[in-house]
Amino acid sequence: MEWFKKAAAQENADAKYALGKAYLKGKGIAADKAQAKKWLKRAVSNENGGKEILAELRKEAAEGDEDAFFCG
């Protein structure tokens, strides 16, 4: 989690996405839906890579992934 946080601070969209998913699932950190939503929003609005993450979430949602519905 420490490395994801450091990378997220460097404006890495993938790290922000990973943090959001970790908070959502409670993997490596206590589950926290408010933090999950915050990081996932930051990921999709990131200038570099955000559009790709948003497209992936939309694809996952279309395939029935409940987490992707939460994120969108």
PDB file of N, CA and C in Angstrom:
ATOM      1  N   MET A   1       0.820  -1.183   0.000  1.00  0.00           N
ATOM      2  CA  MET A   1       0.000   0.000   0.000  1.00  0.00           C
ATOM      3  C   MET A   1       0.869   1.253   0.000  1.00  0.00           C
ATOM      4  N   GLU A   2       1.986   1.173   0.679  1.00  0.00           N
ATOM      5  CA  GLU A   2       2.867   2.339   0.754  1.00  0.00           C
ATOM      6  C   GLU A   2       3.329   2.781  -0.637  1.00  0.00           C
ATOM      7  N   TRP A   3       3.671   1.808  -1.488  1.00  0.00           N
ATOM      8  CA  TRP A   3       4.145   2.147  -2.831  1.00  0.00           C
ATOM      9  C   TRP A   3       3.022   2.691  -3.703  1.00  0.00           C
ATOM     10  N   PHE A   4       1.822   2.155  -3.545  1.00  0.00           N
ATOM     11  CA  PHE A   4       0.688   2.699  -4.299  1.00  0.00           C
ATOM     12  C   PHE A   4       0.430   4.145  -3.897  1.00  0.00           C
ATOM     13  N   LYS A   5       0.516   4.427  -2.598  1.00  0.00           N
ATOM     14  CA  LYS A   5       0.296   5.790  -2.117  1.00  0.00           C
ATOM     15  C   LYS A   5       1.357   6.741  -2.659  1.00  0.00           C
ATOM     16  N   LYS A   6       2.607   6.282  -2.681  1.00  0.00           N
ATOM     17  CA  LYS A   6       3.682   7.118  -3.220  1.00  0.00           C
ATOM     18  C   LYS A   6       3.480   7.370  -4.721  1.00  0.00           C
ATOM     19  N   ALA A   7       3.107   6.338  -5.443  1.00  0.00           N
ATOM     20  CA  ALA A   7       2.878   6.492  -6.882  1.00  0.00           C
ATOM     21  C   ALA A   7       1.658   7.365  -7.148  1.00  0.00           C
ATOM     22  N   ALA A   8       0.624   7.233  -6.344  1.00  0.00           N
ATOM     23  CA  ALA A   8      -0.571   8.065  -6.498  1.00  0.00           C
ATOM     24  C   ALA A   8      -0.229   9.530  -6.268  1.00  0.00           C
ATOM     25  N   ALA A   9       0.640   9.794  -5.322  1.00  0.00           N
ATOM     26  CA  ALA A   9       1.078  11.165  -5.056  1.00  0.00           C
ATOM     27  C   ALA A   9       1.850  11.739  -6.246  1.00  0.00           C
ATOM     28  N   GLN A  10       2.391  10.863  -7.078  1.00  0.00           N
ATOM     29  CA  GLN A  10       3.117  11.266  -8.281  1.00  0.00           C
ATOM     30  C   GLN A  10       2.190  11.346  -9.502  1.00  0.00           C
ATOM     31  N   GLU A  11       0.882  11.314  -9.250  1.00  0.00           N
ATOM     32  CA  GLU A  11      -0.156  11.419 -10.282  1.00  0.00           C
ATOM     33  C   GLU A  11      -0.229  10.196 -11.203  1.00  0.00           C
ATOM     34  N   ASN A  12       0.034   9.022 -10.650  1.00  0.00           N
ATOM     35  CA  ASN A  12      -0.064   7.784 -11.407  1.00  0.00           C
ATOM     36  C   ASN A  12      -1.497   7.255 -11.322  1.00  0.00           C
ATOM     37  N   ALA A  13      -2.202   7.257 -12.459  1.00  0.00           N
ATOM     38  CA  ALA A  13      -3.612   6.842 -12.490  1.00  0.00           C
ATOM     39  C   ALA A  13      -3.783   5.386 -12.067  1.00  0.00           C
ATOM     40  N   ASP A  14      -2.877   4.515 -12.493  1.00  0.00           N
ATOM     41  CA  ASP A  14      -2.988   3.099 -12.133  1.00  0.00           C
ATOM     42  C   ASP A  14      -2.859   2.898 -10.626  1.00  0.00           C
ATOM     43  N   ALA A  15      -1.996   3.678  -9.984  1.00  0.00           N
ATOM     44  CA  ALA A  15      -1.829   3.580  -8.533  1.00  0.00           C
ATOM     45  C   ALA A  15      -3.085   4.074  -7.819  1.00  0.00           C
ATOM     46  N   LYS A  16      -3.672   5.137  -8.322  1.00  0.00           N
ATOM     47  CA  LYS A  16      -4.917   5.650  -7.738  1.00  0.00           C
ATOM     48  C   LYS A  16      -6.027   4.610  -7.870  1.00  0.00           C
ATOM     49  N   TYR A  17      -6.089   3.970  -9.029  1.00  0.00           N
ATOM     50  CA  TYR A  17      -7.083   2.912  -9.259  1.00  0.00           C
ATOM     51  C   TYR A  17      -6.846   1.744  -8.294  1.00  0.00           C
ATOM     52  N   ALA A  18      -5.585   1.348  -8.149  1.00  0.00           N
ATOM     53  CA  ALA A  18      -5.249   0.238  -7.249  1.00  0.00           C
ATOM     54  C   ALA A  18      -5.619   0.573  -5.806  1.00  0.00           C
ATOM     55  N   LEU A  19      -5.377   1.810  -5.388  1.00  0.00           N
ATOM     56  CA  LEU A  19      -5.763   2.226  -4.042  1.00  0.00           C
ATOM     57  C   LEU A  19      -7.272   2.159  -3.871  1.00  0.00           C
ATOM     58  N   GLY A  20      -7.994   2.651  -4.862  1.00  0.00           N
ATOM     59  CA  GLY A  20      -9.449   2.607  -4.792  1.00  0.00           C
ATOM     60  C   GLY A  20      -9.975   1.193  -4.664  1.00  0.00           C
ATOM     61  N   LYS A  21      -9.456   0.292  -5.471  1.00  0.00           N
ATOM     62  CA  LYS A  21      -9.886  -1.107  -5.421  1.00  0.00           C
ATOM     63  C   LYS A  21      -9.496  -1.751  -4.088  1.00  0.00           C
ATOM     64  N   ALA A  22      -8.311  -1.405  -3.569  1.00  0.00           N
ATOM     65  CA  ALA A  22      -7.877  -1.961  -2.287  1.00  0.00           C
ATOM     66  C   ALA A  22      -8.812  -1.513  -1.170  1.00  0.00           C
ATOM     67  N   TYR A  23      -9.161  -0.230  -1.149  1.00  0.00           N
ATOM     68  CA  TYR A  23     -10.105   0.256  -0.137  1.00  0.00           C
ATOM     69  C   TYR A  23     -11.472  -0.386  -0.318  1.00  0.00           C
ATOM     70  N   LEU A  24     -11.878  -0.596  -1.536  1.00  0.00           N
ATOM     71  CA  LEU A  24     -13.177  -1.195  -1.802  1.00  0.00           C
ATOM     72  C   LEU A  24     -13.238  -2.631  -1.298  1.00  0.00           C
ATOM     73  N   LYS A  25     -12.187  -3.385  -1.552  1.00  0.00           N
ATOM     74  CA  LYS A  25     -12.152  -4.799  -1.188  1.00  0.00           C
ATOM     75  C   LYS A  25     -11.590  -5.058   0.211  1.00  0.00           C
ATOM     76  N   GLY A  26     -10.905  -4.065   0.787  1.00  0.00           N
ATOM     77  CA  GLY A  26     -10.263  -4.269   2.079  1.00  0.00           C
ATOM     78  C   GLY A  26      -9.038  -5.151   1.964  1.00  0.00           C
ATOM     79  N   LYS A  27      -8.290  -4.995   0.885  1.00  0.00           N
ATOM     80  CA  LYS A  27      -7.081  -5.798   0.674  1.00  0.00           C
ATOM     81  C   LYS A  27      -5.845  -4.962   0.987  1.00  0.00           C
ATOM     82  N   GLY A  28      -5.141  -5.347   2.059  1.00  0.00           N
ATOM     83  CA  GLY A  28      -3.939  -4.641   2.467  1.00  0.00           C
ATOM     84  C   GLY A  28      -4.227  -3.385   3.270  1.00  0.00           C
ATOM     85  N   ILE A  29      -5.507  -3.104   3.457  1.00  0.00           N
ATOM     86  CA  ILE A  29      -5.936  -1.897   4.180  1.00  0.00           C
ATOM     87  C   ILE A  29      -7.385  -2.131   4.602  1.00  0.00           C
ATOM     88  N   ALA A  30      -7.823  -1.430   5.624  1.00  0.00           N
ATOM     89  CA  ALA A  30      -9.212  -1.582   6.068  1.00  0.00           C
ATOM     90  C   ALA A  30     -10.172  -1.095   4.977  1.00  0.00           C
ATOM     91  N   ALA A  31     -11.225  -1.848   4.743  1.00  0.00           N
ATOM     92  CA  ALA A  31     -12.217  -1.463   3.737  1.00  0.00           C
ATOM     93  C   ALA A  31     -12.847  -0.129   4.134  1.00  0.00           C
ATOM     94  N   ASP A  32     -12.987   0.751   3.150  1.00  0.00           N
ATOM     95  CA  ASP A  32     -13.545   2.081   3.394  1.00  0.00           C
ATOM     96  C   ASP A  32     -14.127   2.580   2.075  1.00  0.00           C
ATOM     97  N   LYS A  33     -15.452   2.485   1.937  1.00  0.00           N
ATOM     98  CA  LYS A  33     -16.089   2.838   0.670  1.00  0.00           C
ATOM     99  C   LYS A  33     -15.912   4.307   0.302  1.00  0.00           C
ATOM    100  N   ALA A  34     -15.878   5.190   1.292  1.00  0.00           N
ATOM    101  CA  ALA A  34     -15.679   6.614   0.999  1.00  0.00           C
ATOM    102  C   ALA A  34     -14.282   6.846   0.412  1.00  0.00           C
ATOM    103  N   GLN A  35     -13.269   6.211   0.997  1.00  0.00           N
ATOM    104  CA  GLN A  35     -11.907   6.326   0.463  1.00  0.00           C
ATOM    105  C   GLN A  35     -11.814   5.666  -0.908  1.00  0.00           C
ATOM    106  N   ALA A  36     -12.493   4.543  -1.072  1.00  0.00           N
ATOM    107  CA  ALA A  36     -12.490   3.854  -2.365  1.00  0.00           C
ATOM    108  C   ALA A  36     -13.030   4.774  -3.451  1.00  0.00           C
ATOM    109  N   LYS A  37     -14.155   5.373  -3.186  1.00  0.00           N
ATOM    110  CA  LYS A  37     -14.774   6.248  -4.174  1.00  0.00           C
ATOM    111  C   LYS A  37     -13.874   7.450  -4.480  1.00  0.00           C
ATOM    112  N   LYS A  38     -13.260   8.018  -3.451  1.00  0.00           N
ATOM    113  CA  LYS A  38     -12.369   9.156  -3.632  1.00  0.00           C
ATOM    114  C   LYS A  38     -11.217   8.810  -4.574  1.00  0.00           C
ATOM    115  N   TRP A  39     -10.562   7.672  -4.316  1.00  0.00           N
ATOM    116  CA  TRP A  39      -9.404   7.300  -5.127  1.00  0.00           C
ATOM    117  C   TRP A  39      -9.803   6.877  -6.537  1.00  0.00           C
ATOM    118  N   LEU A  40     -10.934   6.213  -6.656  1.00  0.00           N
ATOM    119  CA  LEU A  40     -11.377   5.806  -7.989  1.00  0.00           C
ATOM    120  C   LEU A  40     -11.767   7.018  -8.831  1.00  0.00           C
ATOM    121  N   LYS A  41     -12.390   8.006  -8.216  1.00  0.00           N
ATOM    122  CA  LYS A  41     -12.707   9.243  -8.941  1.00  0.00           C
ATOM    123  C   LYS A  41     -11.438   9.954  -9.377  1.00  0.00           C
ATOM    124  N   ARG A  42     -10.453   9.969  -8.505  1.00  0.00           N
ATOM    125  CA  ARG A  42      -9.170  10.577  -8.862  1.00  0.00           C
ATOM    126  C   ARG A  42      -8.508   9.829 -10.007  1.00  0.00           C
ATOM    127  N   ALA A  43      -8.644   8.515 -10.006  1.00  0.00           N
ATOM    128  CA  ALA A  43      -8.039   7.707 -11.071  1.00  0.00           C
ATOM    129  C   ALA A  43      -8.650   8.031 -12.429  1.00  0.00           C
ATOM    130  N   VAL A  44      -9.976   8.062 -12.493  1.00  0.00           N
ATOM    131  CA  VAL A  44     -10.613   8.286 -13.797  1.00  0.00           C
ATOM    132  C   VAL A  44     -10.483   9.733 -14.261  1.00  0.00           C
ATOM    133  N   SER A  45     -10.257  10.662 -13.347  1.00  0.00           N
ATOM    134  CA  SER A  45     -10.096  12.052 -13.753  1.00  0.00           C
ATOM    135  C   SER A  45      -8.628  12.427 -13.947  1.00  0.00           C
ATOM    136  N   ASN A  46      -7.738  11.460 -13.772  1.00  0.00           N
ATOM    137  CA  ASN A  46      -6.309  11.696 -13.956  1.00  0.00           C
ATOM    138  C   ASN A  46      -6.019  12.026 -15.419  1.00  0.00           C
ATOM    139  N   GLU A  47      -5.218  13.047 -15.631  1.00  0.00           N
ATOM    140  CA  GLU A  47      -4.906  13.485 -16.998  1.00  0.00           C
ATOM    141  C   GLU A  47      -4.234  12.387 -17.820  1.00  0.00           C
ATOM    142  N   ASN A  48      -3.341  11.655 -17.196  1.00  0.00           N
ATOM    143  CA  ASN A  48      -2.631  10.583 -17.895  1.00  0.00           C
ATOM    144  C   ASN A  48      -3.169   9.235 -17.455  1.00  0.00           C
ATOM    145  N   GLY A  49      -3.942   8.598 -18.300  1.00  0.00           N
ATOM    146  CA  GLY A  49      -4.432   7.256 -18.037  1.00  0.00           C
ATOM    147  C   GLY A  49      -5.851   7.174 -17.524  1.00  0.00           C
ATOM    148  N   GLY A  50      -6.437   8.274 -17.145  1.00  0.00           N
ATOM    149  CA  GLY A  50      -7.792   8.257 -16.601  1.00  0.00           C
ATOM    150  C   GLY A  50      -8.838   7.777 -17.576  1.00  0.00           C
ATOM    151  N   LYS A  51      -8.718   8.175 -18.819  1.00  0.00           N
ATOM    152  CA  LYS A  51      -9.700   7.761 -19.827  1.00  0.00           C
ATOM    153  C   LYS A  51      -9.672   6.251 -20.030  1.00  0.00           C
ATOM    154  N   GLU A  52      -8.483   5.678 -20.002  1.00  0.00           N
ATOM    155  CA  GLU A  52      -8.362   4.231 -20.166  1.00  0.00           C
ATOM    156  C   GLU A  52      -8.976   3.485 -18.980  1.00  0.00           C
ATOM    157  N   ILE A  53      -8.762   4.005 -17.786  1.00  0.00           N
ATOM    158  CA  ILE A  53      -9.335   3.373 -16.593  1.00  0.00           C
ATOM    159  C   ILE A  53     -10.853   3.471 -16.632  1.00  0.00           C
ATOM    160  N   LEU A  54     -11.384   4.620 -17.015  1.00  0.00           N
ATOM    161  CA  LEU A  54     -12.830   4.786 -17.129  1.00  0.00           C
ATOM    162  C   LEU A  54     -13.400   3.814 -18.156  1.00  0.00           C
ATOM    163  N   ALA A  55     -12.730   3.657 -19.286  1.00  0.00           N
ATOM    164  CA  ALA A  55     -13.190   2.719 -20.310  1.00  0.00           C
ATOM    165  C   ALA A  55     -13.192   1.293 -19.775  1.00  0.00           C
ATOM    166  N   GLU A  56     -12.173   0.931 -19.013  1.00  0.00           N
ATOM    167  CA  GLU A  56     -12.093  -0.416 -18.432  1.00  0.00           C
ATOM    168  C   GLU A  56     -13.219  -0.628 -17.425  1.00  0.00           C
ATOM    169  N   LEU A  57     -13.488   0.373 -16.586  1.00  0.00           N
ATOM    170  CA  LEU A  57     -14.582   0.257 -15.620  1.00  0.00           C
ATOM    171  C   LEU A  57     -15.922   0.096 -16.317  1.00  0.00           C
ATOM    172  N   ARG A  58     -16.124   0.834 -17.385  1.00  0.00           N
ATOM    173  CA  ARG A  58     -17.377   0.715 -18.137  1.00  0.00           C
ATOM    174  C   ARG A  58     -17.513  -0.678 -18.747  1.00  0.00           C
ATOM    175  N   LYS A  59     -16.414  -1.213 -19.237  1.00  0.00           N
ATOM    176  CA  LYS A  59     -16.420  -2.568 -19.804  1.00  0.00           C
ATOM    177  C   LYS A  59     -16.758  -3.586 -18.718  1.00  0.00           C
ATOM    178  N   GLU A  60     -16.113  -3.447 -17.556  1.00  0.00           N
ATOM    179  CA  GLU A  60     -16.369  -4.359 -16.445  1.00  0.00           C
ATOM    180  C   GLU A  60     -17.823  -4.262 -15.988  1.00  0.00           C
ATOM    181  N   ALA A  61     -18.361  -3.040 -15.936  1.00  0.00           N
ATOM    182  CA  ALA A  61     -19.761  -2.848 -15.534  1.00  0.00           C
ATOM    183  C   ALA A  61     -20.696  -3.523 -16.524  1.00  0.00           C
ATOM    184  N   ALA A  62     -20.396  -3.397 -17.811  1.00  0.00           N
ATOM    185  CA  ALA A  62     -21.223  -4.022 -18.841  1.00  0.00           C
ATOM    186  C   ALA A  62     -21.198  -5.544 -18.727  1.00  0.00           C
ATOM    187  N   GLU A  63     -20.104  -6.075 -18.189  1.00  0.00           N
ATOM    188  CA  GLU A  63     -19.967  -7.520 -18.008  1.00  0.00           C
ATOM    189  C   GLU A  63     -20.548  -7.981 -16.671  1.00  0.00           C
ATOM    190  N   GLY A  64     -21.091  -7.032 -15.869  1.00  0.00           N
ATOM    191  CA  GLY A  64     -21.752  -7.397 -14.627  1.00  0.00           C
ATOM    192  C   GLY A  64     -20.923  -7.293 -13.361  1.00  0.00           C
ATOM    193  N   ASP A  65     -19.730  -6.716 -13.438  1.00  0.00           N
ATOM    194  CA  ASP A  65     -18.883  -6.570 -12.252  1.00  0.00           C
ATOM    195  C   ASP A  65     -19.495  -5.538 -11.313  1.00  0.00           C
ATOM    196  N   GLU A  66     -19.896  -5.978 -10.106  1.00  0.00           N
ATOM    197  CA  GLU A  66     -20.551  -5.092  -9.140  1.00  0.00           C
ATOM    198  C   GLU A  66     -19.624  -3.966  -8.676  1.00  0.00           C
ATOM    199  N   ASP A  67     -18.326  -4.248  -8.541  1.00  0.00           N
ATOM    200  CA  ASP A  67     -17.386  -3.206  -8.151  1.00  0.00           C
ATOM    201  C   ASP A  67     -17.330  -2.076  -9.177  1.00  0.00           C
ATOM    202  N   ALA A  68     -17.409  -2.434 -10.424  1.00  0.00           N
ATOM    203  CA  ALA A  68     -17.375  -1.420 -11.482  1.00  0.00           C
ATOM    204  C   ALA A  68     -18.616  -0.537 -11.417  1.00  0.00           C
ATOM    205  N   PHE A  69     -19.748  -1.118 -11.042  1.00  0.00           N
ATOM    206  CA  PHE A  69     -20.965  -0.311 -10.877  1.00  0.00           C
ATOM    207  C   PHE A  69     -20.773   0.698  -9.759  1.00  0.00           C
ATOM    208  N   PHE A  70     -20.148   0.278  -8.664  1.00  0.00           N
ATOM    209  CA  PHE A  70     -19.888   1.161  -7.535  1.00  0.00           C
ATOM    210  C   PHE A  70     -18.983   2.318  -7.955  1.00  0.00           C
ATOM    211  N   CYS A  71     -17.998   2.003  -8.777  1.00  0.00           N
ATOM    212  CA  CYS A  71     -17.021   3.001  -9.186  1.00  0.00           C
ATOM    213  C   CYS A  71     -17.604   4.030 -10.151  1.00  0.00           C
ATOM    214  N   GLY A  72     -18.518   3.594 -10.955  1.00  0.00           N
ATOM    215  CA  GLY A  72     -19.058   4.472 -11.984  1.00  0.00           C
ATOM    216  C   GLY A  72     -20.154   5.279 -11.442  1.00  0.00           C
TER     217      GLY A  72
END
